[in-house]
Amino acid sequence: MGQFFAYVAVITVKENNYVA
């Protein structure tokens, strides 16, 4: 469960970086 959230967090950060 922890790994899943960590993976989602990384994807979210990358998406935000691309948008910004």
mmCIF file of C-alpha atoms in Angstrom:
data_model
loop_
_atom_site.group_PDB
_atom_site.id
_atom_site.type_symbol
_atom_site.label_atom_id
_atom_site.label_comp_id
_atom_site.label_asym_id
_atom_site.label_seq_id
_atom_site.Cartn_x
_atom_site.Cartn_y
_atom_site.Cartn_z
ATOM 1 C CA MET A 1 0.000 0.000 0.000
ATOM 2 C CA GLY A 2 2.812 2.402 0.910
ATOM 3 C CA GLN A 3 4.621 1.733 -2.370
ATOM 4 C CA PHE A 4 1.442 2.458 -4.331
ATOM 5 C CA PHE A 5 1.024 5.875 -2.699
ATOM 6 C CA ALA A 6 4.731 6.628 -3.200
ATOM 7 C CA TYR A 7 4.413 5.759 -6.905
ATOM 8 C CA VAL A 8 1.340 7.957 -7.290
ATOM 9 C CA ALA A 9 3.132 10.811 -5.498
ATOM 10 C CA VAL A 10 6.075 10.592 -7.915
ATOM 11 C CA ILE A 11 3.726 10.614 -10.924
ATOM 12 C CA THR A 12 1.855 13.627 -9.507
ATOM 13 C CA VAL A 13 5.088 15.565 -8.975
ATOM 14 C CA LYS A 14 6.262 14.774 -12.516
ATOM 15 C CA GLU A 15 2.888 15.815 -13.960
ATOM 16 C CA ASN A 16 3.012 19.083 -11.999
ATOM 17 C CA ASN A 17 6.559 19.733 -13.226
ATOM 18 C CA TYR A 18 5.478 19.184 -16.828
ATOM 19 C CA VAL A 19 2.505 21.531 -16.436
ATOM 20 C CA ALA A 20 4.674 24.184 -14.746
#
